[in-house]
Amino acid sequence: MAAISAGSHHYYAEGGKKMYEKILVPLDGSKESECIIDHVRLIAKSCGVPEVVLLRVVEPFSPSSVSYIGEATARNVEQKTKAAAEEYLSYVADGLRTHCGGVKTAVLEGEPASVILDYATKNGVDLIAMSTQGASGLARWTIGSVTERVMRHSTVPLLSVLPAGRKH
C-alpha cells in the first residue's frame, strides 16, 4: 500500500519505507531525453528521494570500425566522448541539485538498454525515469527503442515520458 499526499509530506510505501530511495535517470544528451528532468525533480522533492543518478551510456566502437580508423584513434575518440558525457551530466546535475538532495553521475560503456538494466539491478534502483524518443512505426520496428527494451526487461518500475510535441 502506498501513501500519497501533497505539500511537504513525503511518499511512503508499505512498512514506512520511503517509496523511492534511488532514481536512475538515463540521458542520451538530447533535449528529448531531458524532458524527464522536471518530472524527476518533482518526484525527488515530493518524495524526499535521497539519491538521483544521472546515467549516460557511451557505445563503444565496433571491431570493424576500430580496424578501419585504428586503435589509437578509436581510444582517443572514446576518451573525448566520455569526457564530453561527464561534462554534460555535470551540467544537468548542477541544475537538479538545487531542488534535490544527492545527485550523482555515471558514464558507462556498452549497449544502452543492457547497461541501464544492469546498473538498475546491481545498484538498488527503485525507479528508472527516462523519456521515450517518440520512435514509432518503422523506426521502432527496425532499430528498436532503448526505452521499450528497458520497459520489457526491467524488474524495476519505469516512468517513461513522451517529449512535448511528439506523438506515438
mmCIF file of C-alpha atoms in Angstrom:
data_model
loop_
_atom_site.group_PDB
_atom_site.id
_atom_site.type_symbol
_atom_site.label_atom_id
_atom_site.label_comp_id
_atom_site.label_asym_id
_atom_site.label_seq_id
_atom_site.Cartn_x
_atom_site.Cartn_y
_atom_site.Cartn_z
ATOM 1 C CA MET A 1 0.000 0.000 0.000
ATOM 2 C CA ALA A 2 1.411 3.376 -0.989
ATOM 3 C CA ALA A 3 0.631 6.562 0.884
ATOM 4 C CA ILE A 4 0.411 9.584 -1.391
ATOM 5 C CA SER A 5 -0.071 13.117 -0.156
ATOM 6 C CA ALA A 6 0.557 16.687 -1.228
ATOM 7 C CA GLY A 7 2.565 19.544 0.162
ATOM 8 C CA SER A 8 5.718 18.917 2.146
ATOM 9 C CA HIS A 9 4.757 15.350 3.039
ATOM 10 C CA HIS A 10 6.833 12.531 1.644
ATOM 11 C CA TYR A 11 5.513 9.450 -0.099
ATOM 12 C CA TYR A 12 5.885 6.159 1.744
ATOM 13 C CA ALA A 13 5.466 2.550 0.727
ATOM 14 C CA GLU A 14 4.178 -0.194 2.993
ATOM 15 C CA GLY A 15 6.246 -0.546 6.147
ATOM 16 C CA GLY A 16 7.108 3.139 6.414
ATOM 17 C CA LYS A 17 9.998 2.974 3.930
ATOM 18 C CA LYS A 18 10.313 5.887 1.533
ATOM 19 C CA MET A 19 8.738 4.933 -1.764
ATOM 20 C CA TYR A 20 11.860 5.867 -3.724
ATOM 21 C CA GLU A 21 15.370 5.797 -2.296
ATOM 22 C CA LYS A 22 17.227 5.893 -5.609
ATOM 23 C CA ILE A 23 16.057 7.049 -9.046
ATOM 24 C CA LEU A 24 18.071 6.235 -12.167
ATOM 25 C CA VAL A 25 17.783 8.780 -14.980
ATOM 26 C CA PRO A 26 19.369 7.644 -18.259
ATOM 27 C CA LEU A 27 20.131 10.557 -20.597
ATOM 28 C CA ASP A 28 21.487 10.405 -24.137
ATOM 29 C CA GLY A 29 22.465 14.065 -24.422
ATOM 30 C CA SER A 30 19.433 15.109 -26.454
ATOM 31 C CA LYS A 31 16.843 17.699 -25.450
ATOM 32 C CA GLU A 32 14.210 14.979 -25.853
ATOM 33 C CA SER A 33 15.862 12.831 -23.196
ATOM 34 C CA GLU A 34 15.980 15.818 -20.828
ATOM 35 C CA CYS A 35 12.177 16.184 -20.789
ATOM 36 C CA ILE A 36 12.189 13.713 -17.886
ATOM 37 C CA ILE A 37 14.207 16.060 -15.641
ATOM 38 C CA ASP A 38 11.250 18.198 -14.491
ATOM 39 C CA HIS A 39 9.336 15.037 -13.554
ATOM 40 C CA VAL A 40 12.314 13.666 -11.625
ATOM 41 C CA ARG A 41 12.767 16.995 -9.849
ATOM 42 C CA LEU A 42 9.118 16.944 -8.734
ATOM 43 C CA ILE A 43 9.210 13.307 -7.595
ATOM 44 C CA ALA A 44 12.536 13.715 -5.798
ATOM 45 C CA LYS A 45 11.375 16.820 -3.963
ATOM 46 C CA SER A 46 7.890 15.467 -3.122
ATOM 47 C CA CYS A 47 9.114 12.046 -2.042
ATOM 48 C CA GLY A 48 12.287 13.146 -0.297
ATOM 49 C CA VAL A 49 14.396 10.930 -2.561
ATOM 50 C CA PRO A 50 17.924 10.802 -1.130
ATOM 51 C CA GLU A 51 19.679 9.818 -4.366
ATOM 52 C CA VAL A 52 19.220 10.528 -8.075
ATOM 53 C CA VAL A 53 21.713 9.012 -10.514
ATOM 54 C CA LEU A 54 22.117 10.571 -13.959
ATOM 55 C CA LEU A 55 23.483 7.953 -16.355
ATOM 56 C CA ARG A 56 24.986 8.422 -19.806
ATOM 57 C CA VAL A 57 25.842 5.278 -21.761
ATOM 58 C CA VAL A 58 28.564 5.612 -24.382
ATOM 59 C CA GLU A 59 28.521 2.975 -27.085
ATOM 60 C CA PRO A 60 31.952 1.564 -27.965
ATOM 61 C CA PHE A 61 33.292 1.369 -31.492
ATOM 62 C CA SER A 62 32.618 -1.880 -33.307
ATOM 63 C CA PRO A 63 35.676 -4.053 -34.031
ATOM 64 C CA SER A 64 35.363 -3.276 -37.750
ATOM 65 C CA SER A 65 35.370 0.476 -37.026
ATOM 66 C CA VAL A 66 38.448 0.121 -34.831
ATOM 67 C CA SER A 67 40.282 -1.797 -37.541
ATOM 68 C CA TYR A 68 39.345 0.898 -40.071
ATOM 69 C CA ILE A 69 40.308 4.004 -38.047
ATOM 70 C CA GLY A 70 42.987 2.443 -35.878
ATOM 71 C CA GLU A 71 43.089 1.543 -32.220
ATOM 72 C CA ALA A 72 44.821 4.753 -31.088
ATOM 73 C CA THR A 73 42.293 6.970 -32.878
ATOM 74 C CA ALA A 74 39.359 4.950 -31.538
ATOM 75 C CA ARG A 75 40.726 5.144 -27.988
ATOM 76 C CA ASN A 76 41.236 8.923 -28.345
ATOM 77 C CA VAL A 77 37.692 9.461 -29.654
ATOM 78 C CA GLU A 78 36.230 7.276 -26.882
ATOM 79 C CA GLN A 79 38.118 9.262 -24.214
ATOM 80 C CA LYS A 80 36.856 12.557 -25.648
ATOM 81 C CA THR A 81 33.317 11.177 -25.878
ATOM 82 C CA LYS A 82 33.402 10.062 -22.236
ATOM 83 C CA ALA A 83 34.813 13.437 -21.133
ATOM 84 C CA ALA A 84 32.040 15.258 -23.021
ATOM 85 C CA ALA A 85 29.446 12.932 -21.447
ATOM 86 C CA GLU A 86 30.816 13.634 -17.958
ATOM 87 C CA GLU A 87 30.736 17.388 -18.606
ATOM 88 C CA TYR A 88 27.158 17.162 -19.899
ATOM 89 C CA LEU A 89 25.978 15.164 -16.872
ATOM 90 C CA SER A 90 27.731 17.566 -14.517
ATOM 91 C CA TYR A 91 25.838 20.460 -16.104
ATOM 92 C CA VAL A 92 22.470 18.665 -15.796
ATOM 93 C CA ALA A 93 23.279 17.571 -12.231
ATOM 94 C CA ASP A 94 24.046 21.153 -11.172
ATOM 95 C CA GLY A 95 20.559 22.220 -12.258
ATOM 96 C CA LEU A 96 18.955 19.304 -10.444
ATOM 97 C CA ARG A 97 20.928 19.722 -7.198
ATOM 98 C CA THR A 98 19.168 22.989 -6.392
ATOM 99 C CA HIS A 99 15.919 21.013 -5.957
ATOM 100 C CA CYS A 100 17.100 17.550 -4.919
ATOM 101 C CA GLY A 101 19.358 16.043 -2.321
ATOM 102 C CA GLY A 102 22.089 13.767 -3.568
ATOM 103 C CA VAL A 103 22.659 13.789 -7.311
ATOM 104 C CA LYS A 104 25.339 11.502 -8.720
ATOM 105 C CA THR A 105 26.515 10.937 -12.262
ATOM 106 C CA ALA A 106 27.835 7.874 -14.058
ATOM 107 C CA VAL A 107 29.250 7.393 -17.547
ATOM 108 C CA LEU A 108 29.390 3.755 -18.614
ATOM 109 C CA GLU A 109 30.222 1.982 -21.844
ATOM 110 C CA GLY A 110 28.106 -0.597 -23.644
ATOM 111 C CA GLU A 111 24.756 -1.178 -25.286
ATOM 112 C CA PRO A 112 22.394 1.377 -23.670
ATOM 113 C CA ALA A 113 19.429 -0.816 -22.689
ATOM 114 C CA SER A 114 21.656 -3.567 -21.281
ATOM 115 C CA VAL A 115 23.777 -1.113 -19.297
ATOM 116 C CA ILE A 116 20.691 0.642 -17.881
ATOM 117 C CA LEU A 117 19.106 -2.655 -16.814
ATOM 118 C CA ASP A 118 22.354 -3.949 -15.328
ATOM 119 C CA TYR A 119 23.014 -0.718 -13.417
ATOM 120 C CA ALA A 120 19.476 -0.653 -12.007
ATOM 121 C CA THR A 121 19.689 -4.256 -10.823
ATOM 122 C CA LYS A 122 23.167 -4.053 -9.293
ATOM 123 C CA ASN A 123 22.725 -0.673 -7.589
ATOM 124 C CA GLY A 124 19.388 -0.957 -5.782
ATOM 125 C CA VAL A 125 17.468 1.436 -8.019
ATOM 126 C CA ASP A 126 13.783 1.876 -7.058
ATOM 127 C CA LEU A 127 12.665 3.730 -10.196
ATOM 128 C CA ILE A 128 14.033 4.234 -13.696
ATOM 129 C CA ALA A 129 12.850 7.544 -15.160
ATOM 130 C CA MET A 130 13.506 8.175 -18.835
ATOM 131 C CA SER A 131 11.977 9.782 -21.861
ATOM 132 C CA THR A 132 10.903 7.942 -24.917
ATOM 133 C CA GLN A 133 12.324 9.452 -28.072
ATOM 134 C CA GLY A 134 8.931 9.076 -29.672
ATOM 135 C CA ALA A 135 10.114 6.478 -32.195
ATOM 136 C CA SER A 136 7.126 4.897 -33.843
ATOM 137 C CA GLY A 137 6.168 2.730 -36.744
ATOM 138 C CA LEU A 138 9.016 1.544 -38.960
ATOM 139 C CA ALA A 139 11.733 3.242 -36.865
ATOM 140 C CA ARG A 140 10.715 1.309 -33.760
ATOM 141 C CA TRP A 141 10.368 -1.918 -35.725
ATOM 142 C CA THR A 142 13.756 -1.707 -37.430
ATOM 143 C CA ILE A 143 16.048 -0.272 -34.764
ATOM 144 C CA GLY A 144 14.034 -0.698 -31.599
ATOM 145 C CA SER A 145 13.763 1.742 -28.767
ATOM 146 C CA VAL A 146 16.027 1.793 -25.722
ATOM 147 C CA THR A 147 13.060 2.780 -23.573
ATOM 148 C CA GLU A 148 10.963 -0.048 -24.977
ATOM 149 C CA ARG A 149 13.690 -2.626 -24.315
ATOM 150 C CA VAL A 150 14.152 -1.332 -20.772
ATOM 151 C CA MET A 151 10.386 -1.478 -20.246
ATOM 152 C CA ARG A 152 10.158 -5.072 -21.480
ATOM 153 C CA HIS A 153 13.040 -6.418 -19.409
ATOM 154 C CA SER A 154 13.199 -4.302 -16.254
ATOM 155 C CA THR A 155 12.289 -5.682 -12.859
ATOM 156 C CA VAL A 156 12.370 -2.083 -11.588
ATOM 157 C CA PRO A 157 9.393 0.272 -12.129
ATOM 158 C CA LEU A 158 9.814 2.580 -15.120
ATOM 159 C CA LEU A 159 8.468 6.102 -15.566
ATOM 160 C CA SER A 160 8.554 6.993 -19.250
ATOM 161 C CA VAL A 161 7.637 10.428 -20.585
ATOM 162 C CA LEU A 162 6.961 11.328 -24.202
ATOM 163 C CA PRO A 163 8.712 14.598 -25.151
ATOM 164 C CA ALA A 164 6.379 17.546 -25.787
ATOM 165 C CA GLY A 165 5.197 17.780 -29.366
ATOM 166 C CA ARG A 166 5.867 14.102 -30.080
ATOM 167 C CA LYS A 167 3.147 11.633 -30.995
ATOM 168 C CA HIS A 168 3.058 7.853 -30.641
#
